Amino acid sequence: MTHSPKQTTPTWSARLGPDAETYQRLRTAGPGATQLVRCGSSREAVVIVPLQRGLAALDAMDLPVADGYAVLADHLRQELIVLVAGGRAGTWEGVAGVRVLSRGCWLLAPAPGRDGSLASAWLSQPHGPSPRWGDPGHERCLGEVQVAVDVGALRDALAAVDRRATASWGVTS
């Protein structure tokens, strides 16, 4: 009788820290691994602190851990960055530990075809070719990078994670 190893479903939370090989690659990536890109009306970046909290919210959304969600990690600052459709910054008003980078803000992002660095690394790269961050000859921007995370669902999942954390600490309102 043969036994197959138990299949485990990967989780977002398992991406909290890079494995040793990835860590070394990101640590020694060099100056061309990342670049600044402008956020604007078509795309925004939702920054969630700490990284572990943001990953728990993605797990709560039951998003499969696969490419296509346009999710970055800043391992140095322990922040999760989720690229989303623009114009929804107001969704996050009053949510502690979250800021939105929209028009007038800049984001450190992996250079096209690169994994990034410890300060900005893909956890889930958008489907299709590597993001171009705008048209050649124009200012680098989030532009039309494919995004797949719904802002409202992310906010609800983050609230659920926060409620569970508060309940586990025995804190009451």
Short mmCIF file of C-alpha atoms in Angstrom, two decimals:
data_model
loop_
_atom_site.label_atom_id
_atom_site.label_comp_id
_atom_site.label_asym_id
_atom_site.label_seq_id
_atom_site.Cartn_x
_atom_site.Cartn_y
_atom_site.Cartn_z
CA MET A 1 0.00 0.00 0.00
CA THR A 2 1.42 3.37 -0.95
CA HIS A 3 0.99 6.48 1.10
CA SER A 4 0.97 9.82 -0.54
CA PRO A 5 2.22 12.77 1.45
CA LYS A 6 -0.52 14.95 2.85
CA GLN A 7 -1.12 17.90 0.53
CA THR A 8 -1.26 21.19 2.36
CA THR A 9 -2.75 24.29 0.89
CA PRO A 10 -0.24 27.13 0.87
CA THR A 11 -1.27 30.19 2.82
CA TRP A 12 -0.44 33.86 2.47
CA SER A 13 0.79 33.84 6.05
CA ALA A 14 3.49 31.36 5.03
CA ARG A 15 4.96 34.19 2.91
CA LEU A 16 5.74 36.30 5.98
CA GLY A 17 9.46 35.84 5.52
CA PRO A 18 11.39 34.72 2.46
CA ASP A 19 13.23 31.41 2.53
CA ALA A 20 17.02 31.57 2.88
CA GLU A 21 17.72 31.47 -0.88
CA THR A 22 15.13 34.15 -1.69
CA TYR A 23 16.32 36.29 1.23
CA GLN A 24 19.90 36.20 -0.07
CA ARG A 25 18.77 37.04 -3.63
CA LEU A 26 16.65 39.98 -2.43
CA ARG A 27 19.35 41.20 -0.03
CA THR A 28 21.98 41.34 -2.77
CA ALA A 29 19.67 42.47 -5.58
CA GLY A 30 21.48 45.71 -6.36
CA PRO A 31 20.24 49.18 -7.30
CA GLY A 32 18.47 48.13 -10.53
CA ALA A 33 16.14 45.69 -8.76
CA THR A 34 13.60 48.37 -7.84
CA GLN A 35 12.38 51.71 -9.12
CA LEU A 36 10.02 54.43 -8.00
CA VAL A 37 6.62 54.46 -9.72
CA ARG A 38 3.91 57.09 -9.46
CA CYS A 39 0.54 56.17 -8.03
CA GLY A 40 -2.45 57.79 -9.67
CA SER A 41 -6.13 57.81 -10.38
CA SER A 42 -6.18 54.45 -12.16
CA ARG A 43 -4.21 52.47 -9.56
CA GLU A 44 -3.52 52.92 -5.87
CA ALA A 45 -1.42 51.02 -3.37
CA VAL A 46 -2.92 49.97 -0.03
CA VAL A 47 -0.19 49.66 2.60
CA ILE A 48 -1.05 47.49 5.63
CA VAL A 49 1.06 47.34 8.77
CA PRO A 50 2.23 44.92 10.01
CA LEU A 51 2.89 42.55 7.15
CA GLN A 52 1.57 39.60 9.20
CA ARG A 53 -1.79 41.38 9.67
CA GLY A 54 -2.15 41.99 5.93
CA LEU A 55 -1.27 38.39 5.07
CA ALA A 56 -3.85 37.14 7.58
CA ALA A 57 -6.46 39.32 5.83
CA LEU A 58 -5.59 37.77 2.45
CA ASP A 59 -5.93 34.31 4.05
CA ALA A 60 -9.32 35.34 5.49
CA MET A 61 -10.42 36.25 1.95
CA ASP A 62 -9.65 32.66 0.87
CA LEU A 63 -7.62 33.93 -2.07
CA PRO A 64 -5.55 31.07 -3.43
CA VAL A 65 -1.84 31.66 -3.14
CA ALA A 66 -1.10 31.99 -6.82
CA ASP A 67 0.21 34.61 -9.17
CA GLY A 68 -2.14 37.31 -10.23
CA TYR A 69 -2.95 39.48 -7.21
CA ALA A 70 -0.36 42.30 -7.50
CA VAL A 71 0.84 42.00 -3.90
CA LEU A 72 4.20 43.27 -2.63
CA ALA A 73 6.07 42.97 0.64
CA ASP A 74 8.46 45.43 2.22
CA HIS A 75 10.36 42.99 4.41
CA LEU A 76 12.47 45.77 5.93
CA ARG A 77 9.49 47.77 7.20
CA GLN A 78 7.21 44.71 7.62
CA GLU A 79 4.50 46.16 5.36
CA LEU A 80 2.13 44.51 2.89
CA ILE A 81 1.36 46.51 -0.26
CA VAL A 82 -1.67 45.55 -2.34
CA LEU A 83 -2.15 47.24 -5.72
CA VAL A 84 -5.81 48.04 -6.32
CA ALA A 85 -8.05 49.97 -8.68
CA GLY A 86 -7.89 53.72 -8.05
CA GLY A 87 -10.47 56.06 -6.64
CA ARG A 88 -11.22 54.07 -3.48
CA ALA A 89 -8.89 55.74 -0.97
CA GLY A 90 -11.91 56.82 1.11
CA THR A 91 -12.65 53.15 1.83
CA TRP A 92 -9.75 53.17 4.30
CA GLU A 93 -10.57 56.31 6.29
CA GLY A 94 -10.42 55.54 9.99
CA VAL A 95 -8.74 52.13 9.57
CA ALA A 96 -5.70 52.03 11.86
CA GLY A 97 -2.44 50.75 10.42
CA VAL A 98 -3.48 51.33 6.80
CA ARG A 99 -2.48 54.06 4.41
CA VAL A 100 -3.28 54.54 0.75
CA LEU A 101 -0.79 55.75 -1.82
CA SER A 102 -2.81 57.53 -4.49
CA ARG A 103 -2.36 60.53 -6.79
CA GLY A 104 0.81 62.42 -5.89
CA CYS A 105 2.43 59.48 -4.05
CA TRP A 106 5.31 57.28 -5.14
CA LEU A 107 5.85 53.56 -4.54
CA LEU A 108 9.08 51.57 -4.60
CA ALA A 109 8.32 48.62 -6.89
CA PRO A 110 10.31 45.80 -8.49
CA ALA A 111 11.84 46.78 -11.83
CA PRO A 112 10.32 45.01 -14.87
CA GLY A 113 11.43 41.40 -15.01
CA ARG A 114 12.91 41.51 -11.51
CA ASP A 115 11.80 40.05 -8.16
CA GLY A 116 12.69 43.27 -6.36
CA SER A 117 14.64 43.68 -3.12
CA LEU A 118 14.02 43.32 0.60
CA ALA A 119 12.37 46.77 0.47
CA SER A 120 9.95 45.79 -2.32
CA ALA A 121 9.43 42.20 -3.43
CA TRP A 122 6.62 40.43 -5.26
CA LEU A 123 4.56 38.03 -3.14
CA SER A 124 2.14 37.62 -6.03
CA GLN A 125 2.95 39.13 -9.40
CA PRO A 126 0.08 40.16 -11.70
CA HIS A 127 -0.87 37.74 -14.46
CA GLY A 128 0.59 38.34 -17.87
CA PRO A 129 3.93 39.87 -18.70
CA SER A 130 5.97 41.67 -16.08
CA PRO A 131 4.44 45.07 -15.27
CA ARG A 132 5.91 47.82 -17.45
CA TRP A 133 5.10 50.68 -15.05
CA GLY A 134 3.96 53.03 -17.82
CA ASP A 135 4.85 53.56 -21.43
CA PRO A 136 8.47 53.91 -22.57
CA GLY A 137 9.53 57.55 -22.55
CA HIS A 138 6.87 58.52 -20.03
CA GLU A 139 6.93 58.84 -16.26
CA ARG A 140 6.93 55.46 -14.49
CA CYS A 141 3.52 54.83 -12.94
CA LEU A 142 1.25 52.05 -11.72
CA GLY A 143 -0.73 52.70 -14.90
CA GLU A 144 -2.76 49.75 -16.01
CA VAL A 145 -1.03 46.97 -14.07
CA GLN A 146 -3.54 44.16 -13.61
CA VAL A 147 -5.10 44.12 -10.16
CA ALA A 148 -7.29 41.38 -8.74
CA VAL A 149 -7.94 42.17 -5.06
CA ASP A 150 -11.30 43.78 -4.28
CA VAL A 151 -10.83 46.76 -1.95
CA GLY A 152 -14.11 46.27 -0.06
CA ALA A 153 -13.43 42.57 0.51
CA LEU A 154 -9.90 43.37 1.72
CA ARG A 155 -11.23 45.98 4.16
CA ASP A 156 -13.83 43.51 5.50
CA ALA A 157 -11.22 40.75 5.86
CA LEU A 158 -8.86 43.08 7.69
CA ALA A 159 -11.66 44.09 10.07
CA ALA A 160 -12.39 40.39 10.73
CA VAL A 161 -8.70 39.73 11.46
CA ASP A 162 -8.62 42.71 13.84
CA ARG A 163 -11.77 41.48 15.64
CA ARG A 164 -10.27 38.00 16.08
CA ALA A 165 -7.01 39.48 17.40
CA THR A 166 -8.88 41.71 19.84
CA ALA A 167 -11.01 38.77 21.05
CA SER A 168 -7.93 36.55 21.52
CA TRP A 169 -6.34 39.26 23.69
CA GLY A 170 -9.47 39.47 25.80
CA VAL A 171 -9.94 43.14 24.99
CA THR A 172 -13.44 44.58 25.05
CA SER A 173 -14.67 47.83 23.57
#
